[in-house]
JSON list of C-alpha atoms in Angstrom, two decimals:
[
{"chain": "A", "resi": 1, "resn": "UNK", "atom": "CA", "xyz": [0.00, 0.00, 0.00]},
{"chain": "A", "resi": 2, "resn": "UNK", "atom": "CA", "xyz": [1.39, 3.60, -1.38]},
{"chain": "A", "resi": 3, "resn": "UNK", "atom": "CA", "xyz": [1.82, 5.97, 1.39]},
{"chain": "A", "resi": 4, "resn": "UNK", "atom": "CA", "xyz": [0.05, 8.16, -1.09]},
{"chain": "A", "resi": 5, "resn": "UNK", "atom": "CA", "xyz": [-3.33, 6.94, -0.58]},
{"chain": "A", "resi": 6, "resn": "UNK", "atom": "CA", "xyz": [-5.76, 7.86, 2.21]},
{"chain": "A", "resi": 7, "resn": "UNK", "atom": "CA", "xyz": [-5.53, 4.85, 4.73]},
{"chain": "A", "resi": 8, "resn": "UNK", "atom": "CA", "xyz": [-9.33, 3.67, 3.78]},
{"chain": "A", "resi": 9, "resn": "UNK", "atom": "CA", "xyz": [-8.09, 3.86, -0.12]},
{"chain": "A", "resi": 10, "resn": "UNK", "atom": "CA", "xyz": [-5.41, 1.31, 1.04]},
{"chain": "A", "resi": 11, "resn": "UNK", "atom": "CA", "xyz": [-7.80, -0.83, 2.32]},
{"chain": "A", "resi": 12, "resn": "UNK", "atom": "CA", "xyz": [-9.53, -1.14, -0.59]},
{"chain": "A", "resi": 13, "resn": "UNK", "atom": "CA", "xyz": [-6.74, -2.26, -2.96]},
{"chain": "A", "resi": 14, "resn": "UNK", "atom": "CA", "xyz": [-5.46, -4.75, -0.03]},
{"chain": "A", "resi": 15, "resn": "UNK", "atom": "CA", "xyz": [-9.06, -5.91, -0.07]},
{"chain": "A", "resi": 16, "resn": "UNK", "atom": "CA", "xyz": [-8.84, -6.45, -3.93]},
{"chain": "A", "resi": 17, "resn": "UNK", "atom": "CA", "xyz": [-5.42, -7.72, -4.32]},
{"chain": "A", "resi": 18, "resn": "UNK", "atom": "CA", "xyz": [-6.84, -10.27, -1.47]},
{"chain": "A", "resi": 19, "resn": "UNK", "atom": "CA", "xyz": [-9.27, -11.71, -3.83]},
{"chain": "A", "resi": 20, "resn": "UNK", "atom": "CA", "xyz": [-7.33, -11.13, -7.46]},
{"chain": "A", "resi": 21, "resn": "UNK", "atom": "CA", "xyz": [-8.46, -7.41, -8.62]},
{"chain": "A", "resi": 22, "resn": "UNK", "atom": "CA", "xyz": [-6.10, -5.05, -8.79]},
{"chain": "A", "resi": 23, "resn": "UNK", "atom": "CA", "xyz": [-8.10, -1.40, -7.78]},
{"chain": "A", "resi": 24, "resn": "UNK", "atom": "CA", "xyz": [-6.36, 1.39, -9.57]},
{"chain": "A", "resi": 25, "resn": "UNK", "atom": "CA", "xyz": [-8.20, 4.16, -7.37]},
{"chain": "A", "resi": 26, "resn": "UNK", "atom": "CA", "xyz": [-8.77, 7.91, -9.13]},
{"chain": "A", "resi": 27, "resn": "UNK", "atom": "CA", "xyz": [-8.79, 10.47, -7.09]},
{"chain": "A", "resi": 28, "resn": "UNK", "atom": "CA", "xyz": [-11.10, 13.29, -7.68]},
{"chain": "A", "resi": 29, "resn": "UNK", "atom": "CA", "xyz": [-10.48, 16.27, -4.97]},
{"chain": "A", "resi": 30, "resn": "UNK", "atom": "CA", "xyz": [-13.75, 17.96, -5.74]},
{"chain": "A", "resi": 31, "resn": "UNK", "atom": "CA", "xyz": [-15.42, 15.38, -4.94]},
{"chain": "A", "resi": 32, "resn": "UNK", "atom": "CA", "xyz": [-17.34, 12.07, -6.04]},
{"chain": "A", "resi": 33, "resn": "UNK", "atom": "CA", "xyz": [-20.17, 12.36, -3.06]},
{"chain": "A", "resi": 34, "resn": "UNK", "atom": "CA", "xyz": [-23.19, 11.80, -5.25]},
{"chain": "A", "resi": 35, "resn": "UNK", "atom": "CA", "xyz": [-23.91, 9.72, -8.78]},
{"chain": "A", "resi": 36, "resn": "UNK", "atom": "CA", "xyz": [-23.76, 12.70, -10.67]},
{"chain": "A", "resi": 37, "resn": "UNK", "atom": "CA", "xyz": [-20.89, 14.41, -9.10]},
{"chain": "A", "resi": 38, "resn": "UNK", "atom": "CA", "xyz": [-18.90, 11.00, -9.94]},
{"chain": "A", "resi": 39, "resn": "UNK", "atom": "CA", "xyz": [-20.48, 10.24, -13.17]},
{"chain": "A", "resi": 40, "resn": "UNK", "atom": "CA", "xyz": [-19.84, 13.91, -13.87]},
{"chain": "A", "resi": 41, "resn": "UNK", "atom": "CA", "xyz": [-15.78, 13.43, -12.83]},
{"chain": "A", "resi": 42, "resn": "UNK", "atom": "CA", "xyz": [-15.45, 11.12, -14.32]},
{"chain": "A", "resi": 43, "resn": "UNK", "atom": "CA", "xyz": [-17.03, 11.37, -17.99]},
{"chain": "A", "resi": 44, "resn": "UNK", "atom": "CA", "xyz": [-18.99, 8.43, -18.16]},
{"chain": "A", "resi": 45, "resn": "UNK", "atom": "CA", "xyz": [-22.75, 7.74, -17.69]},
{"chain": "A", "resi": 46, "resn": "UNK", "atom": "CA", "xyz": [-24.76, 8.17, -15.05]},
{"chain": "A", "resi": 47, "resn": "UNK", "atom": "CA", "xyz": [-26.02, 4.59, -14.87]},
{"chain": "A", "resi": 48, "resn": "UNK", "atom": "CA", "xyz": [-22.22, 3.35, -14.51]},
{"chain": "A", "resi": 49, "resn": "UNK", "atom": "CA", "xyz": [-22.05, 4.27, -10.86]},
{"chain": "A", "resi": 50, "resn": "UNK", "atom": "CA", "xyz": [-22.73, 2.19, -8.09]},
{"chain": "A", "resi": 51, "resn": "UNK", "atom": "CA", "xyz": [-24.65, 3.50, -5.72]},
{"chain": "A", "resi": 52, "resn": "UNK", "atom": "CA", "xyz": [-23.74, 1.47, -2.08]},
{"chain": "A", "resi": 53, "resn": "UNK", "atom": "CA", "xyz": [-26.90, 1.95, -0.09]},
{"chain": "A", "resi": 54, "resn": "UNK", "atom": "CA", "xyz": [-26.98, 0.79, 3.10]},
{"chain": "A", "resi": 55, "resn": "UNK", "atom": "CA", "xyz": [-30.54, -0.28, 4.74]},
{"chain": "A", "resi": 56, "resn": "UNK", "atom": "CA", "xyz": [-31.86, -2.63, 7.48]},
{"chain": "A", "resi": 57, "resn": "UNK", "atom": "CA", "xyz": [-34.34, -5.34, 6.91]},
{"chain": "A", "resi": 58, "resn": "UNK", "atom": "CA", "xyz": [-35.70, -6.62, 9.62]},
{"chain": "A", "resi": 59, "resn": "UNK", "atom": "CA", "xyz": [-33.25, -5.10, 11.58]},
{"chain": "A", "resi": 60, "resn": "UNK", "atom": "CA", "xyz": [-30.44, -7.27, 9.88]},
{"chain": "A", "resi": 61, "resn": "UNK", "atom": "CA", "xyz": [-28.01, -4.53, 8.08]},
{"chain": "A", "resi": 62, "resn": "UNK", "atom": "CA", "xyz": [-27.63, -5.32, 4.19]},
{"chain": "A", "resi": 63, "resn": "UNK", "atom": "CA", "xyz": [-25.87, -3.65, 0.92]},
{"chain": "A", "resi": 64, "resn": "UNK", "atom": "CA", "xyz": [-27.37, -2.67, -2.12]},
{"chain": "A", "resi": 65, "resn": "UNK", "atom": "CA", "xyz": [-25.41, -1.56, -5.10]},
{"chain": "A", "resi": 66, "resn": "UNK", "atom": "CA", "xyz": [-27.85, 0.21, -6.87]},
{"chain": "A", "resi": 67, "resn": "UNK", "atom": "CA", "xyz": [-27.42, 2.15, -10.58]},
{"chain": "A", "resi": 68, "resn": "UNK", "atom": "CA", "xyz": [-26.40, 5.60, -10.50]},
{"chain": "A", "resi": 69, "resn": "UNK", "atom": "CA", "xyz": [-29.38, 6.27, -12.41]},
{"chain": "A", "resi": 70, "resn": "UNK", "atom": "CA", "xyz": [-31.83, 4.44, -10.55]},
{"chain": "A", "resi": 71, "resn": "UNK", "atom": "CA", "xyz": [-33.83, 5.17, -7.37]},
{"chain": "A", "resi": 72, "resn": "UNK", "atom": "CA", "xyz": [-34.10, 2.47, -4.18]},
{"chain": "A", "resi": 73, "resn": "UNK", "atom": "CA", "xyz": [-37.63, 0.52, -4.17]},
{"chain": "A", "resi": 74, "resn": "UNK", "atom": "CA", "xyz": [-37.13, -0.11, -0.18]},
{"chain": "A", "resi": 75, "resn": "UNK", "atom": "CA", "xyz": [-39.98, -2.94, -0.76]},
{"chain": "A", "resi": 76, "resn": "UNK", "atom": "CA", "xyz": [-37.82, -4.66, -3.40]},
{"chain": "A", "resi": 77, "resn": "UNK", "atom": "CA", "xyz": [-34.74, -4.94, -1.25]},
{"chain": "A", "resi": 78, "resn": "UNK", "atom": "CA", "xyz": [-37.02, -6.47, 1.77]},
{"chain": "A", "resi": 79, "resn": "UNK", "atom": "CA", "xyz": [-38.75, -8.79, -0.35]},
{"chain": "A", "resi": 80, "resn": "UNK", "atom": "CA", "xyz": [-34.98, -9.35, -1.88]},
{"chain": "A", "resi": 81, "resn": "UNK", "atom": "CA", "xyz": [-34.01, -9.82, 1.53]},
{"chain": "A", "resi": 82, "resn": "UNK", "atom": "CA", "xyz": [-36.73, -12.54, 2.30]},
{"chain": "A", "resi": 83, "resn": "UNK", "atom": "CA", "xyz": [-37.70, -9.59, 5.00]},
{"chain": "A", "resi": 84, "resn": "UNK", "atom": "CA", "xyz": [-41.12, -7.94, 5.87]},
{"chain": "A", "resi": 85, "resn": "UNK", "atom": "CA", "xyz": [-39.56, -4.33, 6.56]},
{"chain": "A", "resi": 86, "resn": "UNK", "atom": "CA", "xyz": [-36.74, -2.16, 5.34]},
{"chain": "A", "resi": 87, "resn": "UNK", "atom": "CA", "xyz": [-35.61, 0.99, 6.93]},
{"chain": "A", "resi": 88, "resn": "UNK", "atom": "CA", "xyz": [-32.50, 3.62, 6.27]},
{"chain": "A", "resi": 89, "resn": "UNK", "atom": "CA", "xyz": [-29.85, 3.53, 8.76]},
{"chain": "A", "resi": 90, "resn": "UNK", "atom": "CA", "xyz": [-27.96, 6.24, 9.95]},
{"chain": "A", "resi": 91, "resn": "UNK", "atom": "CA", "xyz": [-24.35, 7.61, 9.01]},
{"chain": "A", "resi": 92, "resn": "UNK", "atom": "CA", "xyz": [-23.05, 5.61, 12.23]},
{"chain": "A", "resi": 93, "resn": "UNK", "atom": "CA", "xyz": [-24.58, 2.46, 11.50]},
{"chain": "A", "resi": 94, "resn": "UNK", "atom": "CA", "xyz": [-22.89, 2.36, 7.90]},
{"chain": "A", "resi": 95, "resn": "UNK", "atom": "CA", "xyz": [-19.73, 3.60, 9.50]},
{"chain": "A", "resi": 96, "resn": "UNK", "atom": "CA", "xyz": [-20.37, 0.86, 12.00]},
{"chain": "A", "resi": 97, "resn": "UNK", "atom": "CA", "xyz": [-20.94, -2.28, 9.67]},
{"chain": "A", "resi": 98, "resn": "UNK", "atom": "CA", "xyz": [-18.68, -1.14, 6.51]},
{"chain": "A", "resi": 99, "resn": "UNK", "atom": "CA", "xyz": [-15.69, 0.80, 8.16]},
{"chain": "A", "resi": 100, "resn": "UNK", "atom": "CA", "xyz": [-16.18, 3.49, 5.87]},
{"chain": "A", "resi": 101, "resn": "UNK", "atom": "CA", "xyz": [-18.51, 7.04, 5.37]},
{"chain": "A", "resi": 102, "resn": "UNK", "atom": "CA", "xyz": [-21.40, 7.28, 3.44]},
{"chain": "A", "resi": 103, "resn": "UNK", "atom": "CA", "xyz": [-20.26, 8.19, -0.08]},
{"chain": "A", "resi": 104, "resn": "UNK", "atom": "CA", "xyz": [-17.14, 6.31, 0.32]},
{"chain": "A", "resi": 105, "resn": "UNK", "atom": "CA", "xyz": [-18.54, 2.50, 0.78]},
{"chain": "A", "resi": 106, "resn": "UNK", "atom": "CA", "xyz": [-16.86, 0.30, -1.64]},
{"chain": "A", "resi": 107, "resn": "UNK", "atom": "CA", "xyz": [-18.03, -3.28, -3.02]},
{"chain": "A", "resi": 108, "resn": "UNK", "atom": "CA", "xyz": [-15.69, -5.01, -0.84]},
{"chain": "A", "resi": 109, "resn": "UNK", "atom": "CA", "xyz": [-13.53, -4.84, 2.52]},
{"chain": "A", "resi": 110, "resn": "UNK", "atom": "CA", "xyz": [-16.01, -3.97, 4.82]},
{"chain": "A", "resi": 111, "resn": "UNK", "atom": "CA", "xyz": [-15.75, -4.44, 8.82]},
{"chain": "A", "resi": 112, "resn": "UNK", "atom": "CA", "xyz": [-18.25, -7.00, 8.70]},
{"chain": "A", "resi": 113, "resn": "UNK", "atom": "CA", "xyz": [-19.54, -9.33, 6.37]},
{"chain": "A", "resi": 114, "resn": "UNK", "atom": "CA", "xyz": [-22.88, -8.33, 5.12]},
{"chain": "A", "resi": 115, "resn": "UNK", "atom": "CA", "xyz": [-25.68, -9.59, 2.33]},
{"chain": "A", "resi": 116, "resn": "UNK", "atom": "CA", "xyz": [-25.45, -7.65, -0.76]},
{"chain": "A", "resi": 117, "resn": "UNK", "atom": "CA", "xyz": [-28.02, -7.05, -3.36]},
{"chain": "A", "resi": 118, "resn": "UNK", "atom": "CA", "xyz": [-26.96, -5.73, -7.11]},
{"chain": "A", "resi": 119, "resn": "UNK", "atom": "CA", "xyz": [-28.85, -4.28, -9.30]},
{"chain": "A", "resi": 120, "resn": "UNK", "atom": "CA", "xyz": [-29.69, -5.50, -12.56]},
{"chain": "A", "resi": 121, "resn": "UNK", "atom": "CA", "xyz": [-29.46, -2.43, -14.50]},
{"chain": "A", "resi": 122, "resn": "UNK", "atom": "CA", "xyz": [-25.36, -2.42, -13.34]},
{"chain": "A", "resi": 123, "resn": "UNK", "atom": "CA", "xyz": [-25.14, -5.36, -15.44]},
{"chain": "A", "resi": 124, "resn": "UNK", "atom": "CA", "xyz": [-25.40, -4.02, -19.34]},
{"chain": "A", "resi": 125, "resn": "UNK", "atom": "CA", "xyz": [-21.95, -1.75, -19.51]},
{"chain": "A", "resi": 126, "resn": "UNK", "atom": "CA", "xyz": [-18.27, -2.96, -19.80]},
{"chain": "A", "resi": 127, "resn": "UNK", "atom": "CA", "xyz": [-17.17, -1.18, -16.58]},
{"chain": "A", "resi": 128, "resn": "UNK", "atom": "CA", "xyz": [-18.87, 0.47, -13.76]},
{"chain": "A", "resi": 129, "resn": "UNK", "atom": "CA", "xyz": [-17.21, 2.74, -11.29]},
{"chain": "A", "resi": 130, "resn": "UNK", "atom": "CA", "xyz": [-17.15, 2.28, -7.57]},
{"chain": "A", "resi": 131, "resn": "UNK", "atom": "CA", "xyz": [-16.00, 4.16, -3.96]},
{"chain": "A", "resi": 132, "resn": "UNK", "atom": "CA", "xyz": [-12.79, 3.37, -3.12]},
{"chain": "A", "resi": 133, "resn": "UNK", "atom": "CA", "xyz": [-13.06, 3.89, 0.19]},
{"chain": "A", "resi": 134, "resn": "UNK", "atom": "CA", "xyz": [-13.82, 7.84, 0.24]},
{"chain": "A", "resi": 135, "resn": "UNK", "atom": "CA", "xyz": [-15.81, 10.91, -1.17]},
{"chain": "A", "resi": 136, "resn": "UNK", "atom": "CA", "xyz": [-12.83, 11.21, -3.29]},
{"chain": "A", "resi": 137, "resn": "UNK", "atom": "CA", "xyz": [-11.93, 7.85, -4.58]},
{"chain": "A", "resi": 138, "resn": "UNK", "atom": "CA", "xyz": [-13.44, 5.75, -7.30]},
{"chain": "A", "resi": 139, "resn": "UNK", "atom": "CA", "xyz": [-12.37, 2.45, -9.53]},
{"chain": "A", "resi": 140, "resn": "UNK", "atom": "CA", "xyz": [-13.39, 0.76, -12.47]},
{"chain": "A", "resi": 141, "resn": "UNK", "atom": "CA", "xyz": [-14.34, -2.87, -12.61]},
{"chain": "A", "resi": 142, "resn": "UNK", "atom": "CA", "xyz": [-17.09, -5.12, -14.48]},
{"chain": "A", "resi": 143, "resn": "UNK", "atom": "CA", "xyz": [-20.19, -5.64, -13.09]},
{"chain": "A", "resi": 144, "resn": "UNK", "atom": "CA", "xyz": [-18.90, -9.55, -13.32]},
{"chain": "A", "resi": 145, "resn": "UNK", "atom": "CA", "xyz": [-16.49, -8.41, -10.95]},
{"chain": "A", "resi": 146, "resn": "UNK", "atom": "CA", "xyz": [-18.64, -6.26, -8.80]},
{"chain": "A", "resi": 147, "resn": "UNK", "atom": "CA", "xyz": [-21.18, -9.18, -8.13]},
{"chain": "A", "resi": 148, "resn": "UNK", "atom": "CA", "xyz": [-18.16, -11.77, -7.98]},
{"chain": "A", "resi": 149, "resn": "UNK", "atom": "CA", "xyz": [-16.35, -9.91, -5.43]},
{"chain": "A", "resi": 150, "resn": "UNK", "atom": "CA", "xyz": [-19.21, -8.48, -3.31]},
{"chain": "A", "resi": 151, "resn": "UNK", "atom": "CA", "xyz": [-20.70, -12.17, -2.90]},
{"chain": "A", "resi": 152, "resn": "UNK", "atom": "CA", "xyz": [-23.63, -10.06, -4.78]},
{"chain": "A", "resi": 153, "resn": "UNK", "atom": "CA", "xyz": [-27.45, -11.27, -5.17]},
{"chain": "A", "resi": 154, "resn": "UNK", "atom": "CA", "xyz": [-28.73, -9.84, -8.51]},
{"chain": "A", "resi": 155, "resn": "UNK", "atom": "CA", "xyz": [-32.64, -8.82, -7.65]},
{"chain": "A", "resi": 156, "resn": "UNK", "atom": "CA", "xyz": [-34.52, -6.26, -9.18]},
{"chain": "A", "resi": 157, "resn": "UNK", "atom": "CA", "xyz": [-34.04, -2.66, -6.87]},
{"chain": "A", "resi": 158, "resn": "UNK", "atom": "CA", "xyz": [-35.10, 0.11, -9.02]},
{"chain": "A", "resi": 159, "resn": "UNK", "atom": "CA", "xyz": [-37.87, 1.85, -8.30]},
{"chain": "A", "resi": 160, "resn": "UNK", "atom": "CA", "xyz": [-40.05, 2.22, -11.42]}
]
């Protein structure tokens, strides 16, 4: 790990080299906080960026990497989730679980292992573009990659 990198940034490529991808993190000092502030940085689509949403169903805390473009159905991901309820959580609680802020949650590495949901609509480009561990940091992969190395359920998300 560079000495370069912001310590959670280091993580991530550990975290990757740990299960064969190398992350080649970008750094974008503006900022990469939202989908279109990333997708915006970056010069790709909108739809390309994965959107790590944390929730709880049934009180169990889960992942969903959702399409830059698309909107949560919270009833999806519970009935996703084999759950009756879904609920946000709080800037602490992802903290908590991943290790990492809101806006910074990547697609592996976390604290603690949790269930992770993908969204379908991730799956039709060549390379989507993930946190790296910060509001700064992003990486390319595949969405073969992002559902491979996230241990990734594919279930429809989007709200529609």
């Amino acid at each position: 790990m560079s000495d370069a990198v912001h310590r959670n940034v280091g993580r991530v490529i550990d975290a990757g080299a740990a299960i064969g991808l190398e992350v080649q993190p970008v750094r974008f000092p503006e900022g990469t906080k939202t989908a279109i502030d990333a997708a915006t940085a970056i010069g790709c689509d909108v739809g390309q960026i994965v959107k790590s949403l944390i929730f709880a169903v049934d009180g169990e805390i889960v992942l969903a990497y959702v399409s830059g473009s698309n909107q949560l159905d919270e009833a999806k991901l519970a009935t996703a989730a084999g759950a009756a309820t879904c609920s946000r959580v709080d800037a602490d609680a992802v903290r908590s679980a991943t290790g990492f802020p809101i806006g910074g949650v990547p697609p592996f590495g976390h604290d603690t292992e949790l269930r992770v949901f993908v969204d379908p609509d991730l799956l039709q480009y060549d390379r989507v573009w993930a946190a790296a561990g910060t509001w700064h940091d992003v990486f390319s992969l595949t969405p073969e990659q992002l559902v491979g190395a996230s241990g990734g359920v594919v279930a429809d998300l989007a709200r529609r």
